[in-house]
Tab-separated table of C-alpha atoms in Angstrom:
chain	number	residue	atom	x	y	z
A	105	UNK	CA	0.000	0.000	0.000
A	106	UNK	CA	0.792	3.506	0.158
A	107	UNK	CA	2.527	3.250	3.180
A	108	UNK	CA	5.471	0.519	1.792
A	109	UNK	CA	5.663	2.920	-1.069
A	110	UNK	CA	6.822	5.789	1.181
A	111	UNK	CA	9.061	3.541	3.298
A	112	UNK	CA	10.810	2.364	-0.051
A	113	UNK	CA	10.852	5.948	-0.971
A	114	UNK	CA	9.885	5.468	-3.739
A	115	UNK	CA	7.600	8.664	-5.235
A	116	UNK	CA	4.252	7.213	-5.687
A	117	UNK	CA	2.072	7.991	-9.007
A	118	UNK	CA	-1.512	8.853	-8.640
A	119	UNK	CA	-3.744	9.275	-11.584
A	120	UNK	CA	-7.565	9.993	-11.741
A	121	UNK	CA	-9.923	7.966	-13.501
A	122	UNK	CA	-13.839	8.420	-14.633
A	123	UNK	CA	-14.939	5.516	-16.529
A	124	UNK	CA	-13.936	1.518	-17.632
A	125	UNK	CA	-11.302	2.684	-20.515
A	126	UNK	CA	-9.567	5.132	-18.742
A	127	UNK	CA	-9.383	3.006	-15.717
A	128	UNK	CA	-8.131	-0.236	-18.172
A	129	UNK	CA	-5.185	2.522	-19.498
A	130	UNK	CA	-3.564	3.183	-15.854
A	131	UNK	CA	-4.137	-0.141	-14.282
A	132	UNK	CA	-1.945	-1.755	-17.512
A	133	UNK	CA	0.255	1.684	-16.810
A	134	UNK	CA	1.372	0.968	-13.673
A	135	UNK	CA	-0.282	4.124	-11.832
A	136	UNK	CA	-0.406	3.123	-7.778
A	137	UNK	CA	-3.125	4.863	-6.697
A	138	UNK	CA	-6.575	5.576	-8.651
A	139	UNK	CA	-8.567	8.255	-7.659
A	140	UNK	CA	-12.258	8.988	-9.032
A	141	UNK	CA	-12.151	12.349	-8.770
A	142	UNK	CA	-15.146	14.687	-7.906
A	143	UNK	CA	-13.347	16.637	-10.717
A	144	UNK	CA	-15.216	14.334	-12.936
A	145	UNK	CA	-17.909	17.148	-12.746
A	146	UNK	CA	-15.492	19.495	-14.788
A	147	UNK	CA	-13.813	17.423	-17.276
A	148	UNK	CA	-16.589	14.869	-18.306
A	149	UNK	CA	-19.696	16.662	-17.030
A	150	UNK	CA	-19.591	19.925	-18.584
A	151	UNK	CA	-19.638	21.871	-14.861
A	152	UNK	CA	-17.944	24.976	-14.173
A	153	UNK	CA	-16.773	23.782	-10.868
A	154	UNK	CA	-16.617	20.376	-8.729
A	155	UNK	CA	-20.048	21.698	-6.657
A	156	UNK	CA	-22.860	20.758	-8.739
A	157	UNK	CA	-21.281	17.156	-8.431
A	158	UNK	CA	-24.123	14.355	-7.065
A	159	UNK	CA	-23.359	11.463	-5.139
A	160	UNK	CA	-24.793	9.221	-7.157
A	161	UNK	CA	-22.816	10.830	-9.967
A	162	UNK	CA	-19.490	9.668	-8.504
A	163	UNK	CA	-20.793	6.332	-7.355
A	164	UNK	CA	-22.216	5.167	-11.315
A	165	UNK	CA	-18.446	6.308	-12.060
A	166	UNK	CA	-16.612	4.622	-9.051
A	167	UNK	CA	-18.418	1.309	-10.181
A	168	UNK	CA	-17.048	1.695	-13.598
A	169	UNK	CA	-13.465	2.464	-12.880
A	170	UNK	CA	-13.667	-0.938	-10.401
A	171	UNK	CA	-14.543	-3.013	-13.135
A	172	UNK	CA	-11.608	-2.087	-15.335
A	173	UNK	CA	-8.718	-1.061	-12.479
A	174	UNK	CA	-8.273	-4.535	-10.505
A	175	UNK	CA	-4.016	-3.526	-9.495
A	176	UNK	CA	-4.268	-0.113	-8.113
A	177	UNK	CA	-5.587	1.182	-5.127
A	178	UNK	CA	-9.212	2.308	-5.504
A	179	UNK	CA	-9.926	5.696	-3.806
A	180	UNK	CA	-13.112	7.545	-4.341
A	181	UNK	CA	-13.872	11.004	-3.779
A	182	UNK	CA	-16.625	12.347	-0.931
A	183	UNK	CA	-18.463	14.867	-3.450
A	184	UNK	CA	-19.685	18.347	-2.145
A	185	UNK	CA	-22.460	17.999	0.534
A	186	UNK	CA	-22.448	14.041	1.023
A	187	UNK	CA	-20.379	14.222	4.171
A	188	UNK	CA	-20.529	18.198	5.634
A	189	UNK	CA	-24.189	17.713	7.329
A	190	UNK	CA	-23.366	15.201	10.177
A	191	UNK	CA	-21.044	12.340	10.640
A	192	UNK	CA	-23.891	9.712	9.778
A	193	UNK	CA	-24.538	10.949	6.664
A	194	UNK	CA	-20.605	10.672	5.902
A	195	UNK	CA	-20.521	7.091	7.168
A	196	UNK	CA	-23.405	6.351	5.116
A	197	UNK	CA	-22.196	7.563	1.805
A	198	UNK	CA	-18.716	6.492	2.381
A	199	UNK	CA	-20.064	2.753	2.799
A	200	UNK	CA	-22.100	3.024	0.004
A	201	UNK	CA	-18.670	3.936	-1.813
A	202	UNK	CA	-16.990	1.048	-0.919
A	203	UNK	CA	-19.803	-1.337	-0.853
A	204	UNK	CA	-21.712	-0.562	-3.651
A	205	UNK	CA	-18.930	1.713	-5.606
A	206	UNK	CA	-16.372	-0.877	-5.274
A	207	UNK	CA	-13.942	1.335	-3.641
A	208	UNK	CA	-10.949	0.760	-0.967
A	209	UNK	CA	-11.128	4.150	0.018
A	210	UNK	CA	-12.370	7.780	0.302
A	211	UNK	CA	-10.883	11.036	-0.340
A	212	UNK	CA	-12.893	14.402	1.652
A	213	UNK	CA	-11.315	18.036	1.704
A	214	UNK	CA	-10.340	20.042	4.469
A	215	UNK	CA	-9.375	20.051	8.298
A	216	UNK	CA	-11.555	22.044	10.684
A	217	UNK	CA	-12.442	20.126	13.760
A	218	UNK	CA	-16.134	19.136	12.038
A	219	UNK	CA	-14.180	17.357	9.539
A	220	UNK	CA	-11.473	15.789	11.600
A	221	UNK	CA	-14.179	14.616	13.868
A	222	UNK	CA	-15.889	12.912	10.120
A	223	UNK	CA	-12.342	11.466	9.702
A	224	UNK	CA	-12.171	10.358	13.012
A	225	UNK	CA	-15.262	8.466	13.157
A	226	UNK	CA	-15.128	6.774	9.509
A	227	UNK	CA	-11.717	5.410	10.535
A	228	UNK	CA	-12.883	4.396	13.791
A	229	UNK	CA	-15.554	2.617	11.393
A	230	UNK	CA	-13.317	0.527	9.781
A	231	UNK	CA	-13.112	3.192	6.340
A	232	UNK	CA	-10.041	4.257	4.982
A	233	UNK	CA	-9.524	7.785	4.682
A	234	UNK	CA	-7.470	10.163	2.166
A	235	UNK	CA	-7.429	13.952	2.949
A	236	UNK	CA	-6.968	16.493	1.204
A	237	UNK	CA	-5.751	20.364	2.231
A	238	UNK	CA	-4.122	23.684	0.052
A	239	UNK	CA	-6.856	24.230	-2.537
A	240	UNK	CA	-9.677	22.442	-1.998
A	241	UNK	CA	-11.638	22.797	-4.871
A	242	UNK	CA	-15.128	22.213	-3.222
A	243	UNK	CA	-14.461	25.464	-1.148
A	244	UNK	CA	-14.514	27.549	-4.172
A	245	UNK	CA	-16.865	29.902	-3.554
A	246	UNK	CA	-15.154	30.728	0.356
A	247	UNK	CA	-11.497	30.722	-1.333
A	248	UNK	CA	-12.744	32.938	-3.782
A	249	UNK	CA	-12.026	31.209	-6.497
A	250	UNK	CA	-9.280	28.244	-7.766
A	251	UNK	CA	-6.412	29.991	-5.560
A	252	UNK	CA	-2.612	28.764	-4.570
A	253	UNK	CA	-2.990	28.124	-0.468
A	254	UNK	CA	0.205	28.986	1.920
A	255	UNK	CA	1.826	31.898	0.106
A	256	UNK	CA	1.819	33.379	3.258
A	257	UNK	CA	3.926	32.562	6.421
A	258	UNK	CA	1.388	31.790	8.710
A	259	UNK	CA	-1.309	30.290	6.307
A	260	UNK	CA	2.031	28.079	5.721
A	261	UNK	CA	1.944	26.910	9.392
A	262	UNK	CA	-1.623	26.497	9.705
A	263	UNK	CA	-0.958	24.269	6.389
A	264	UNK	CA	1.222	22.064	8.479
A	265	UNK	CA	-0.719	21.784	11.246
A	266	UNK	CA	-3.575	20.956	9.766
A	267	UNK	CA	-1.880	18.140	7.804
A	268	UNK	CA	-0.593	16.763	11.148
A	269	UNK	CA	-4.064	17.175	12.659
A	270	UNK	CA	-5.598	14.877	9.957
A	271	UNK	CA	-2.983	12.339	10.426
A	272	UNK	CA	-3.629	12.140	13.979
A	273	UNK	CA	-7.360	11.818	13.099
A	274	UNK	CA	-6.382	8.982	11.296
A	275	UNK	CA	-5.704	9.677	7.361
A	276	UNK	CA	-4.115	7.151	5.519
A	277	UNK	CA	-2.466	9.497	3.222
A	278	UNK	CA	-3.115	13.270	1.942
A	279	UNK	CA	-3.432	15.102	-1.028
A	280	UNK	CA	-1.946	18.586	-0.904
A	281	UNK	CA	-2.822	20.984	-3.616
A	282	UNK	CA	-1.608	24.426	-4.943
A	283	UNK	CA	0.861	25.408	-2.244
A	284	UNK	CA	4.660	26.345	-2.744
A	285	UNK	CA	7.144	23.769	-2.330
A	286	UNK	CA	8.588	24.715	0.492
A	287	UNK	CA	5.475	24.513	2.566
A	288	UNK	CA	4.472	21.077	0.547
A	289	UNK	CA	8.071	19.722	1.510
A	290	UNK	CA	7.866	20.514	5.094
A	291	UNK	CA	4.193	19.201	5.802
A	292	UNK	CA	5.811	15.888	3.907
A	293	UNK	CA	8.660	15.700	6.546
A	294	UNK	CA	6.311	16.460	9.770
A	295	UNK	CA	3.444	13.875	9.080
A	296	UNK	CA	4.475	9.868	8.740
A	297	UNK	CA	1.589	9.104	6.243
A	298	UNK	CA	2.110	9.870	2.492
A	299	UNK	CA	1.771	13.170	1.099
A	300	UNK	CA	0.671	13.584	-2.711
A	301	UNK	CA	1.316	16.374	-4.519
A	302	UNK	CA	-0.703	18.382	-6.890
A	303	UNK	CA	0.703	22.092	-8.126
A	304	UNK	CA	2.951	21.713	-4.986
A	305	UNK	CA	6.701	21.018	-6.230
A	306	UNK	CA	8.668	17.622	-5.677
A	307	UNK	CA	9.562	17.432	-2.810
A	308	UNK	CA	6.162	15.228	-1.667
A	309	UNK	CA	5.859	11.419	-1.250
A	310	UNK	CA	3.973	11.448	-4.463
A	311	UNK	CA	2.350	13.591	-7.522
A	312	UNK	CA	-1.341	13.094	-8.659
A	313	UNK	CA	-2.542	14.592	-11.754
A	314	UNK	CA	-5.587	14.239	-13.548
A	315	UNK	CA	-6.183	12.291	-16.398
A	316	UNK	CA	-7.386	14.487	-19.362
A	317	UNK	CA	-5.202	17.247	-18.475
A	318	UNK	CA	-2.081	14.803	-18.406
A	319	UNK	CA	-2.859	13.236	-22.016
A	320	UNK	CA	-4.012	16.768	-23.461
A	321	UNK	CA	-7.543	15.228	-24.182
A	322	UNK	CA	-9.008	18.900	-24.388
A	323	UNK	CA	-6.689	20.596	-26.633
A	324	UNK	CA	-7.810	20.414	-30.463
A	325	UNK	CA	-6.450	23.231	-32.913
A	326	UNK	CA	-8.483	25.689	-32.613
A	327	UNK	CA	-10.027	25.364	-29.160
A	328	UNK	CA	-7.165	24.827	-26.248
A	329	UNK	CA	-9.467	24.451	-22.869
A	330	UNK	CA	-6.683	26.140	-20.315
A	331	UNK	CA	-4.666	23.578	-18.397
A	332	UNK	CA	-3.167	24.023	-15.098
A	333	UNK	CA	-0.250	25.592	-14.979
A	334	UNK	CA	1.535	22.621	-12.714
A	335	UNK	CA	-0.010	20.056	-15.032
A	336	UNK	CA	2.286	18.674	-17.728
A	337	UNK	CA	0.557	17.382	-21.208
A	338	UNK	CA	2.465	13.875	-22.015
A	339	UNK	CA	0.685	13.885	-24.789
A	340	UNK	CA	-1.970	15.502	-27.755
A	341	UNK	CA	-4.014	12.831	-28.171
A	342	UNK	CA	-7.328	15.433	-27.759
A	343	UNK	CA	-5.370	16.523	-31.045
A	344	UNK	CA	-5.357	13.360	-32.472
A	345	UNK	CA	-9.121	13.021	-31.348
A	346	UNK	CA	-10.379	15.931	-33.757
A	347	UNK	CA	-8.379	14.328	-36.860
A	348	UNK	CA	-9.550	11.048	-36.339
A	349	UNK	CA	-12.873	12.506	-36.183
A	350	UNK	CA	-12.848	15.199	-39.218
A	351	UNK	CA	-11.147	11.818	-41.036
A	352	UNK	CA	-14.129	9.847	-40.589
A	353	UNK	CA	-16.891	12.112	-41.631
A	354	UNK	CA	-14.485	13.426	-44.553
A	355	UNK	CA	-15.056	9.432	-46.073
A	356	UNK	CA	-18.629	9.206	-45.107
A	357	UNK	CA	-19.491	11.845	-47.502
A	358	UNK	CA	-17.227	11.124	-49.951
A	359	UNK	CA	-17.820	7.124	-50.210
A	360	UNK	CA	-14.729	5.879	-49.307
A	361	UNK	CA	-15.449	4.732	-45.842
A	362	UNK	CA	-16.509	1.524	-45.681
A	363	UNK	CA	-15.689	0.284	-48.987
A	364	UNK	CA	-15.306	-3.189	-49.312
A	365	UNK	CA	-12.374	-3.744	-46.762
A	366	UNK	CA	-15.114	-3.121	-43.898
A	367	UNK	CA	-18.205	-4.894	-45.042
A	368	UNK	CA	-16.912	-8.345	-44.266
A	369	UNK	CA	-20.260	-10.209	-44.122
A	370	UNK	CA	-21.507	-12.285	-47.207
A	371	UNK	CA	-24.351	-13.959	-47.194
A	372	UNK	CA	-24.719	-17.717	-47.081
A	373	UNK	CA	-24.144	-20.109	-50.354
A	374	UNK	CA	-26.749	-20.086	-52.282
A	375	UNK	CA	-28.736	-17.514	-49.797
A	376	UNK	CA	-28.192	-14.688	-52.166
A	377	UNK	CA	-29.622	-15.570	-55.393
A	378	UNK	CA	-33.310	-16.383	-53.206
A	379	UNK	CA	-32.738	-13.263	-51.980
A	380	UNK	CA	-32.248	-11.434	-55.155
A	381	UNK	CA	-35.577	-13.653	-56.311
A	382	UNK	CA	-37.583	-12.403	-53.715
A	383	UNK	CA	-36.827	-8.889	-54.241
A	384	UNK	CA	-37.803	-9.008	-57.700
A	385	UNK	CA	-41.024	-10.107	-56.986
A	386	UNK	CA	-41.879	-7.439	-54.892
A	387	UNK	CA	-40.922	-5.249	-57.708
A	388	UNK	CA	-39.118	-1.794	-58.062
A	389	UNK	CA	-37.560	-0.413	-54.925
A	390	UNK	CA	-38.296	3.167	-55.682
A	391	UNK	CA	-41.830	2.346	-56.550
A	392	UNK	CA	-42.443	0.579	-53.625
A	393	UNK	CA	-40.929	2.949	-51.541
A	394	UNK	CA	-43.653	5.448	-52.806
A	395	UNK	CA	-46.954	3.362	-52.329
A	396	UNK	CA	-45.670	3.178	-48.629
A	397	UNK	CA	-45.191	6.855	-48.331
A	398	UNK	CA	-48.746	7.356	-50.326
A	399	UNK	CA	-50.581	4.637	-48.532
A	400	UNK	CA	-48.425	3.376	-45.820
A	401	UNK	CA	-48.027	5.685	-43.318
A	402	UNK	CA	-51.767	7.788	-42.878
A	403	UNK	CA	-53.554	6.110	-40.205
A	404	UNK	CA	-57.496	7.920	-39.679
A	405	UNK	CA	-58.588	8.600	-36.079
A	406	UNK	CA	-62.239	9.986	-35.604
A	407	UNK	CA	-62.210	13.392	-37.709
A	408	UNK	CA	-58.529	13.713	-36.955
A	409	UNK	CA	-56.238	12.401	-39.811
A	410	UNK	CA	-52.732	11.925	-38.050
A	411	UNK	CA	-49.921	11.563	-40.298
A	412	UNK	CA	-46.532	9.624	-38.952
């Protein structure tokens, strides 16, 4: 688990994942830790932030990623307002992620005592817990927007002790977002539980990035949706995407797609020339084609002639 990884020291790789391919792709890539992120909401759902993200959203994709990512560990995010009202309502969704989700863990933001008392009870429950401090994107509307946390000195303390207050509440591991890497790196030396990084240098027991900003699935050429500034693009295949695409409706309208190369079905011996003997008899296909649109299709109801 996480935990071995840090002992080995060896950086552990955390990817998100929203669906059975994408899950498939960093399972066979090696990726330790798969999160299915409430970001979902932003990069497959069309939101402007993570809020308007449902709980029943994140569990329909939590129970896809489990059925293609069977290596990694599984970690599913809390969404907005499933966990904030009262500790019984957190237990209850975060069973339903791991029972019915599929899910080895859960990921919730933030570290006032409300929510280190949440932590501290779903542990206590037998549910293992991920935090997450810096940005947390589900307090957009208090942070005033998608801001870098700890630029000053003492938000920079209350950084660290806040990560060391969710490890004594009993995280397994943290995410820490958006924060400069000298407050990342010392929050990663003062807690004993693994510490990934997002935005926040390299000097963290792990990075975490999310999937369609890593592969550059948004990018096309003449529409680049803005990427994170700490997020590297590996690749353009959101580039690739838009060919492929333009390709295939370029030889649907000019006949060369499927051609005979993709129409591999014949019909049986023999089959084909009954066929062809039975179409005759029914006569010309345009004429046909007419009587049915003449006669066919009018069907009379009282006074009201309704035409499909």
């Amino acid at each position: 688990g996480g935990a071995g990884l840090r002992d080995n020291k060896i950086p552990i790789s955390m990817v998100t994942a929203y669906d059975f391919p994408s899950a498939v792709h960093v399972d066979l890539a090696g990726v330790d830790v798969v999160l299915v992120g409430d970001s979902v909401g932003m990069v497959v759902l069309g939101y402007d932030t993570t809020l308007p993200v449902t709980f029943d959203e994140i569990l329909h994709h939590c129970r896809a990623v489990a059925r293609g990512a069977k290596r990694p560990l599984l970690v599913g995010d809390l969404p907005f307002g499933s966990y904030e009202v009262s500790t019984e309502e957190a237990q209850r969704n975060a069973y339903r992620l791991l029972k019915e989700g599929s899910m080895e863990a859960v990921k919730l933001e933030g570290a006032d005592p409300s929510r280190l008392r949440t932590v501290e009870v779903l542990t206590k429950g037998g549910i293992a817990v991920m935090g997450h401090i810096g940005l947390t994107p589900q307090s957009y509307s208090t942070l005033g927007g998608f801001r870098a946390q700890g630029r000053r000195a003492a938000q920079a303390v209350e950084l660290v002790e806040q990560a060391q207050r969710l490890e004594d509440a009993g995280v397994f591991a943290m995410v820490v977002e958006c924060v400069p890497q000298e407050v990342a790196r010392e929050i990663t030396e003062r807690v004993s539980v693994p510490v990934i990084g997002i935005g926040s240098g390299p000097h963290t027991s792990g990075q975490v990035l999310v999937y369609h900003d890593l592969l550059g699935m948004m990018q096309h050429p003449h529409h680049a949706k803005v990427v994170p500034k700490f997020s590297k693009q590996y690749a353009d295949v959101g580039v690739q995407i838009h060919a492929a695409l333009k390709d295939f409706c370029k030889e649907v309208r000019e006949e060369k797609f499927p051609a005979q190369r993709y129409s591999p079905y014949q019909m049986l011996k023999g089959e084909k020339d009954m066929f062809e003997e039975a179409m005759l008899k029914r006569g010309d296909a345009e004429e046909e084609r007419k009587r049915r649109q003449a006669g066919g299709e009018i069907v009379e109801s009282g006074d009201n002639i309704k035409v499909y």
